[in-house]
Amino acid sequence: MEGRRFMSSIGQAPPAMRMIAPMPRLRADGAGWIADVRRLESLGFDTVAVSQHVSHGWQLAPLVAMAYAAAGTTRLRVLSLVLPNDLHHPALLAKDISTIDVLSGGRVEVGIGAGWQPDDYAALGLRFDTTGRRIARLDEALTVLRRYFTAEFVDFEGEHYRIGHMEALPRCVQQPNPPILVGAGGPRMLELAGRAADIVGIHPNMHGNKIDEAAIADLAPARIETKIERVRAAADAAERDCPVLQFSCYHVRVTDTPSGSVPRSSWAAHIEAAGDALTNSPAILVGTAAECAAQLFEWRERFGITYWHLGQDVEGAARIIEELHAQSVPIGMEVV
């Protein structure tokens, strides 16, 4: 089944696409690292993103890296993709994000999720609660974040958080708030994101909190359409516009770019093994730069996805950005 297509109305400019690059690895020192970040800016990326894990070799503390990247660039936006909510108190997180927003001149976006990696919790001695309890905690945290960004004081009394008349300083440059991205894969998370987020990152449902056949099957085109419809329905029910849709391609190979030592995604082998089950899925982007650009344009029209993370091969992704410009597809012209 093919869901609704998100074609622009006659006479309206099509929605711009924005491109995310991964945060560079820390190879030596800060000077070399910020040079790598500045190169991403020169290659035409709109945003640099960093995940947060404390296990399996993840390097950088995300908020510190975001602030340093913003300080060393002039245009590039910085995004957490995503923070596990249980590792942050929402009021203190809001203060950190507001601080980066002011110091960067309004170039920060906060991505947050319910947390899915049990090893992170075990490493910190934290209890890995049920999915429902983690989602309920995130729901409250999103309320706290938005109140901090939009009010002078935060008062909140919930099951999980209590904030007593906290002064919301500094005041954000971006109004009414820095964009809030929620990563979502399952029905409850998609509905929460649809009614509470500015941007929704569409992900597979991690039933077993691991990459397995069920998670891969959840990347099929029809499944992705169903997820997007759920987000749109939740936004409609909340009487708000549909959030911007973000998607991370899990397997990208630009065939006319010299191949180098690009690290393979932990998803790559599973996706390759899926074969035809993921035909036409935005999880897989393979072809020449021109073919990949045309495919992204088609997916924008089909799914309405405008915010893309094209994996670890930044040279290949930069070639796709060049091709999108050559095909007159608007790039980086809109911010939430």
CSV table of C-alpha atoms in Angstrom, one decimal:
chain,number,residue,atom,x,y,z
A,1,MET,CA,0.0,0.0,0.0
A,2,GLU,CA,1.3,3.5,-0.8
A,3,GLY,CA,0.2,6.2,1.6
A,4,ARG,CA,-0.5,9.8,0.9
A,5,ARG,CA,2.1,11.7,-1.1
A,6,PHE,CA,3.4,15.0,0.2
A,7,MET,CA,3.5,17.0,-3.0
A,8,SER,CA,3.8,20.8,-2.7
A,9,SER,CA,0.7,22.8,-3.7
A,10,ILE,CA,0.7,24.5,-7.1
A,11,GLY,CA,2.4,27.8,-6.8
A,12,GLN,CA,4.2,27.0,-3.6
A,13,ALA,CA,7.9,26.4,-3.3
A,14,PRO,CA,8.7,22.8,-2.3
A,15,PRO,CA,10.0,22.3,1.2
A,16,ALA,CA,13.7,22.7,1.5
A,17,MET,CA,15.8,19.7,2.5
A,18,ARG,CA,18.5,20.0,5.2
A,19,MET,CA,21.4,17.7,5.6
A,20,ILE,CA,23.0,16.4,8.8
A,21,ALA,CA,26.6,15.3,9.1
A,22,PRO,CA,27.9,13.1,11.9
A,23,MET,CA,30.2,14.6,14.5
A,24,PRO,CA,33.8,13.8,13.6
A,25,ARG,CA,35.7,11.3,15.8
A,26,LEU,CA,38.3,12.8,18.2
A,27,ARG,CA,41.5,11.7,16.5
A,28,ALA,CA,44.1,13.8,18.4
A,29,ASP,CA,43.4,17.2,19.8
A,30,GLY,CA,40.8,19.9,19.8
A,31,ALA,CA,42.5,21.9,17.0
A,32,GLY,CA,42.3,19.0,14.6
A,33,TRP,CA,38.8,18.1,15.6
A,34,ILE,CA,37.4,21.6,15.1
A,35,ALA,CA,39.2,21.7,11.7
A,36,ASP,CA,37.2,18.6,10.8
A,37,VAL,CA,34.0,20.3,11.9
A,38,ARG,CA,34.7,23.4,9.9
A,39,ARG,CA,35.2,21.3,6.8
A,40,LEU,CA,31.7,19.9,7.3
A,41,GLU,CA,30.5,23.5,7.2
A,42,SER,CA,32.4,24.2,4.0
A,43,LEU,CA,31.1,21.0,2.4
A,44,GLY,CA,27.5,22.4,2.6
A,45,PHE,CA,26.0,20.5,5.5
A,46,ASP,CA,23.4,22.3,7.5
A,47,THR,CA,23.8,20.5,10.8
A,48,VAL,CA,26.4,18.4,12.7
A,49,ALA,CA,24.9,15.8,15.0
A,50,VAL,CA,26.2,13.7,17.9
A,51,SER,CA,24.6,10.8,19.7
A,52,GLN,CA,25.0,9.9,23.4
A,53,HIS,CA,26.1,6.6,24.7
A,54,VAL,CA,28.5,5.6,27.4
A,55,SER,CA,29.2,2.1,26.2
A,56,HIS,CA,30.5,0.4,23.1
A,57,GLY,CA,33.3,2.9,22.4
A,58,TRP,CA,31.3,6.1,22.0
A,59,GLN,CA,33.6,9.0,22.5
A,60,LEU,CA,32.2,12.5,23.0
A,61,ALA,CA,30.1,14.1,25.7
A,62,PRO,CA,27.4,15.5,23.4
A,63,LEU,CA,26.6,18.9,25.0
A,64,VAL,CA,30.2,19.8,25.4
A,65,ALA,CA,31.0,18.8,21.8
A,66,MET,CA,28.0,20.7,20.5
A,67,ALA,CA,29.1,23.9,22.3
A,68,TYR,CA,32.6,23.5,21.1
A,69,ALA,CA,31.5,22.9,17.5
A,70,ALA,CA,29.2,25.9,17.6
A,71,ALA,CA,31.9,28.1,18.9
A,72,GLY,CA,34.3,27.1,16.1
A,73,THR,CA,31.9,27.6,13.2
A,74,THR,CA,29.7,30.4,11.9
A,75,ARG,CA,26.7,28.8,10.1
A,76,LEU,CA,26.6,25.1,11.1
A,77,ARG,CA,23.8,24.1,13.4
A,78,VAL,CA,24.5,21.6,16.2
A,79,LEU,CA,22.1,18.8,17.2
A,80,SER,CA,21.9,15.9,19.7
A,81,LEU,CA,20.7,12.9,17.8
A,82,VAL,CA,19.6,11.8,20.4
A,83,LEU,CA,20.1,12.2,24.1
A,84,PRO,CA,18.6,9.4,26.3
A,85,ASN,CA,16.2,11.3,28.6
A,86,ASP,CA,17.1,9.3,31.7
A,87,LEU,CA,20.7,10.6,31.6
A,88,HIS,CA,19.5,14.2,32.0
A,89,HIS,CA,17.4,16.3,34.3
A,90,PRO,CA,15.1,18.2,31.9
A,91,ALA,CA,15.4,21.5,33.6
A,92,LEU,CA,19.2,21.4,33.7
A,93,LEU,CA,19.2,20.1,30.1
A,94,ALA,CA,17.0,23.1,29.1
A,95,LYS,CA,19.5,25.5,30.7
A,96,ASP,CA,22.4,23.9,28.9
A,97,ILE,CA,20.6,24.1,25.5
A,98,SER,CA,19.5,27.7,26.2
A,99,THR,CA,23.1,28.6,27.0
A,100,ILE,CA,24.4,27.0,23.7
A,101,ASP,CA,21.6,28.8,21.9
A,102,VAL,CA,22.6,32.2,23.2
A,103,LEU,CA,26.4,31.6,22.7
A,104,SER,CA,25.9,30.3,19.2
A,105,GLY,CA,23.5,33.0,18.1
A,106,GLY,CA,20.6,30.5,17.7
A,107,ARG,CA,22.2,27.4,16.1
A,108,VAL,CA,21.2,24.6,18.5
A,109,GLU,CA,18.6,21.8,18.3
A,110,VAL,CA,17.9,19.3,21.0
A,111,GLY,CA,17.1,15.7,20.1
A,112,ILE,CA,15.9,13.4,22.8
A,113,GLY,CA,14.5,10.0,23.2
A,114,ALA,CA,13.3,7.6,25.9
A,115,GLY,CA,16.5,5.6,25.9
A,116,TRP,CA,16.9,2.1,24.4
A,117,GLN,CA,20.4,0.8,25.1
A,118,PRO,CA,20.4,-1.3,28.3
A,119,ASP,CA,24.2,-1.3,28.4
A,120,ASP,CA,24.3,2.4,28.9
A,121,TYR,CA,22.1,2.1,32.0
A,122,ALA,CA,24.1,-0.8,33.3
A,123,ALA,CA,27.4,1.1,32.9
A,124,LEU,CA,26.0,3.9,35.1
A,125,GLY,CA,24.2,1.7,37.6
A,126,LEU,CA,20.8,2.9,36.5
A,127,ARG,CA,17.7,0.8,36.4
A,128,PHE,CA,16.4,0.2,32.9
A,129,ASP,CA,12.7,0.7,33.5
A,130,THR,CA,9.8,-0.6,31.3
A,131,THR,CA,9.2,1.0,28.0
A,132,GLY,CA,6.0,2.6,29.3
A,133,ARG,CA,7.7,4.1,32.3
A,134,ARG,CA,10.5,5.5,30.2
A,135,ILE,CA,8.1,7.1,27.8
A,136,ALA,CA,6.0,8.6,30.6
A,137,ARG,CA,9.2,10.1,32.0
A,138,LEU,CA,10.1,11.5,28.6
A,139,ASP,CA,6.6,13.0,28.2
A,140,GLU,CA,7.0,15.0,31.4
A,141,ALA,CA,10.6,16.0,30.4
A,142,LEU,CA,9.3,17.4,27.1
A,143,THR,CA,6.8,19.5,29.0
A,144,VAL,CA,9.6,20.9,31.2
A,145,LEU,CA,11.8,21.6,28.3
A,146,ARG,CA,9.2,23.6,26.4
A,147,ARG,CA,8.1,25.5,29.6
A,148,TYR,CA,11.7,26.5,30.2
A,149,PHE,CA,12.1,27.8,26.7
A,150,THR,CA,8.9,29.7,26.6
A,151,ALA,CA,8.3,31.0,30.2
A,152,GLU,CA,10.1,33.2,32.7
A,153,PHE,CA,9.8,30.6,35.4
A,154,VAL,CA,9.2,26.8,35.4
A,155,ASP,CA,6.8,25.3,37.9
A,156,PHE,CA,6.0,21.6,37.3
A,157,GLU,CA,4.6,18.9,39.5
A,158,GLY,CA,4.6,15.4,37.9
A,159,GLU,CA,5.1,11.8,38.8
A,160,HIS,CA,8.8,11.9,37.7
A,161,TYR,CA,9.9,15.5,38.0
A,162,ARG,CA,9.2,18.4,40.3
A,163,ILE,CA,10.4,21.9,39.6
A,164,GLY,CA,9.7,24.8,41.9
A,165,HIS,CA,9.7,28.2,40.3
A,166,MET,CA,13.0,27.8,38.5
A,167,GLU,CA,14.1,30.9,36.8
A,168,ALA,CA,14.4,30.2,33.0
A,169,LEU,CA,17.7,31.8,32.2
A,170,PRO,CA,19.3,32.5,29.8
A,171,ARG,CA,16.5,33.4,27.4
A,172,CYS,CA,16.8,31.7,24.1
A,173,VAL,CA,17.7,33.4,20.8
A,174,GLN,CA,15.4,31.1,18.8
A,175,GLN,CA,11.8,31.9,19.4
A,176,PRO,CA,9.6,30.5,20.6
A,177,ASN,CA,12.2,27.8,21.3
A,178,PRO,CA,15.2,25.9,20.0
A,179,PRO,CA,13.7,23.0,17.8
A,180,ILE,CA,13.0,19.9,19.8
A,181,LEU,CA,13.5,16.6,18.0
A,182,VAL,CA,12.1,13.4,19.4
A,183,GLY,CA,13.3,10.1,18.0
A,184,ALA,CA,10.4,7.6,17.7
A,185,GLY,CA,9.8,4.1,16.4
A,186,GLY,CA,6.9,2.5,18.3
A,187,PRO,CA,3.3,3.6,18.3
A,188,ARG,CA,3.4,5.4,21.7
A,189,MET,CA,6.6,7.2,20.9
A,190,LEU,CA,5.3,8.3,17.5
A,191,GLU,CA,2.1,9.7,19.0
A,192,LEU,CA,4.1,11.5,21.7
A,193,ALA,CA,6.4,13.0,19.1
A,194,GLY,CA,3.5,14.0,16.9
A,195,ARG,CA,1.8,16.0,19.6
A,196,ALA,CA,4.9,17.4,21.4
A,197,ALA,CA,8.0,17.7,19.0
A,198,ASP,CA,9.0,20.2,16.4
A,199,ILE,CA,10.9,17.5,14.5
A,200,VAL,CA,10.3,13.7,14.6
A,201,GLY,CA,13.1,11.3,13.9
A,202,ILE,CA,11.5,8.3,12.3
A,203,HIS,CA,13.2,5.0,13.5
A,204,PRO,CA,12.4,1.3,13.6
A,205,ASN,CA,10.7,-0.1,16.7
A,206,MET,CA,13.4,-1.6,18.8
A,207,HIS,CA,11.2,-4.3,20.5
A,208,GLY,CA,14.1,-6.1,22.1
A,209,ASN,CA,16.3,-3.0,22.5
A,210,LYS,CA,18.7,-4.5,19.9
A,211,ILE,CA,19.2,-4.6,16.1
A,212,ASP,CA,17.4,-7.8,14.9
A,213,GLU,CA,15.2,-9.0,12.1
A,214,ALA,CA,12.1,-7.3,13.5
A,215,ALA,CA,13.8,-3.9,13.7
A,216,ILE,CA,15.0,-4.3,10.0
A,217,ALA,CA,11.6,-5.3,8.9
A,218,ASP,CA,10.2,-2.2,10.5
A,219,LEU,CA,12.2,-0.1,7.9
A,220,ALA,CA,10.1,-1.4,5.0
A,221,PRO,CA,8.4,1.5,3.0
A,222,ALA,CA,4.9,0.6,4.0
A,223,ARG,CA,6.0,0.5,7.7
A,224,ILE,CA,7.6,4.0,7.4
A,225,GLU,CA,4.4,5.4,5.8
A,226,THR,CA,2.4,4.0,8.7
A,227,LYS,CA,4.7,5.6,11.2
A,228,ILE,CA,4.4,9.0,9.4
A,229,GLU,CA,0.6,8.7,9.3
A,230,ARG,CA,0.6,8.1,13.0
A,231,VAL,CA,2.7,11.2,13.6
A,232,ARG,CA,0.4,13.3,11.4
A,233,ALA,CA,-2.7,11.9,13.2
A,234,ALA,CA,-1.3,12.8,16.6
A,235,ALA,CA,-0.5,16.3,15.4
A,236,ASP,CA,-3.9,16.7,14.0
A,237,ALA,CA,-5.5,15.6,17.2
A,238,ALA,CA,-3.4,18.1,19.1
A,239,GLU,CA,-4.5,20.8,16.6
A,240,ARG,CA,-0.9,21.6,15.6
A,241,ASP,CA,1.0,21.4,12.3
A,242,CYS,CA,2.8,18.2,11.5
A,243,PRO,CA,6.4,18.3,12.8
A,244,VAL,CA,9.3,18.3,10.4
A,245,LEU,CA,10.3,14.7,9.5
A,246,GLN,CA,13.9,13.5,10.0
A,247,PHE,CA,15.3,10.2,8.8
A,248,SER,CA,18.7,8.6,9.0
A,249,CYS,CA,19.7,6.4,6.1
A,250,TYR,CA,21.2,3.2,7.6
A,251,HIS,CA,23.2,2.1,4.5
A,252,VAL,CA,24.6,4.6,2.1
A,253,ARG,CA,27.0,4.0,-0.8
A,254,VAL,CA,27.8,6.7,-3.4
A,255,THR,CA,29.2,4.7,-6.3
A,256,ASP,CA,31.0,7.5,-8.1
A,257,THR,CA,32.9,8.8,-5.1
A,258,PRO,CA,36.3,7.3,-4.3
A,259,SER,CA,35.9,4.7,-1.6
A,260,GLY,CA,37.9,5.2,1.6
A,261,SER,CA,38.0,3.8,5.1
A,262,VAL,CA,34.4,4.8,6.0
A,263,PRO,CA,33.2,3.0,9.1
A,264,ARG,CA,30.3,0.7,8.4
A,265,SER,CA,27.1,1.3,10.3
A,266,SER,CA,26.2,-1.4,12.9
A,267,TRP,CA,23.0,-1.8,10.8
A,268,ALA,CA,24.7,-2.4,7.5
A,269,ALA,CA,25.1,-6.2,7.6
A,270,HIS,CA,21.6,-6.7,8.8
A,271,ILE,CA,20.2,-4.4,6.0
A,272,GLU,CA,22.2,-6.1,3.3
A,273,ALA,CA,20.9,-9.5,4.5
A,274,ALA,CA,17.3,-8.2,4.2
A,275,GLY,CA,17.5,-8.3,0.4
A,276,ASP,CA,14.3,-7.3,-1.5
A,277,ALA,CA,12.3,-6.7,1.7
A,278,LEU,CA,13.7,-3.1,1.9
A,279,THR,CA,13.4,-2.3,-1.8
A,280,ASN,CA,12.5,1.5,-2.2
A,281,SER,CA,13.1,2.0,1.6
A,282,PRO,CA,14.9,5.2,2.6
A,283,ALA,CA,17.0,3.0,4.8
A,284,ILE,CA,19.1,2.2,1.8
A,285,LEU,CA,20.6,4.8,-0.5
A,286,VAL,CA,23.0,3.4,-3.2
A,287,GLY,CA,23.9,4.8,-6.6
A,288,THR,CA,25.8,7.6,-8.2
A,289,ALA,CA,25.6,11.0,-6.5
A,290,ALA,CA,23.0,12.1,-9.1
A,291,GLU,CA,20.9,9.0,-8.7
A,292,CYS,CA,21.0,9.4,-4.9
A,293,ALA,CA,20.0,13.0,-5.2
A,294,ALA,CA,17.0,12.1,-7.4
A,295,GLN,CA,16.1,9.3,-4.9
A,296,LEU,CA,16.1,11.8,-2.0
A,297,PHE,CA,13.9,14.1,-4.0
A,298,GLU,CA,11.4,11.2,-4.7
A,299,TRP,CA,11.4,10.3,-1.0
A,300,ARG,CA,10.7,13.9,-0.1
A,301,GLU,CA,7.6,13.8,-2.3
A,302,ARG,CA,6.5,10.4,-1.2
A,303,PHE,CA,7.1,10.5,2.6
A,304,GLY,CA,7.4,14.2,3.3
A,305,ILE,CA,10.9,13.7,4.9
A,306,THR,CA,13.0,16.9,4.5
A,307,TYR,CA,15.8,16.4,7.2
A,308,TRP,CA,18.3,13.7,6.3
A,309,HIS,CA,21.3,12.1,7.9
A,310,LEU,CA,23.3,10.3,5.2
A,311,GLY,CA,25.6,8.3,7.3
A,312,GLN,CA,29.4,8.3,7.9
A,313,ASP,CA,30.6,8.9,4.4
A,314,VAL,CA,30.7,12.7,4.5
A,315,GLU,CA,32.5,12.9,1.1
A,316,GLY,CA,29.8,10.9,-0.6
A,317,ALA,CA,27.1,12.9,1.2
A,318,ALA,CA,28.7,16.2,0.1
A,319,ARG,CA,28.6,15.0,-3.5
A,320,ILE,CA,24.8,14.3,-3.1
A,321,ILE,CA,24.4,17.8,-1.7
A,322,GLU,CA,26.2,19.2,-4.8
A,323,GLU,CA,23.8,17.2,-7.1
A,324,LEU,CA,20.8,18.5,-5.2
A,325,HIS,CA,21.9,22.0,-5.8
A,326,ALA,CA,22.5,21.1,-9.5
A,327,GLN,CA,19.0,19.8,-9.7
A,328,SER,CA,17.6,23.0,-8.2
A,329,VAL,CA,16.3,21.2,-5.1
A,330,PRO,CA,16.2,23.8,-2.2
A,331,ILE,CA,18.8,22.9,0.4
A,332,GLY,CA,19.2,24.5,3.8
A,333,MET,CA,16.8,27.3,3.2
A,334,GLU,CA,14.4,26.7,6.1
A,335,VAL,CA,14.9,26.1,9.8
A,336,VAL,CA,12.1,24.9,12.1
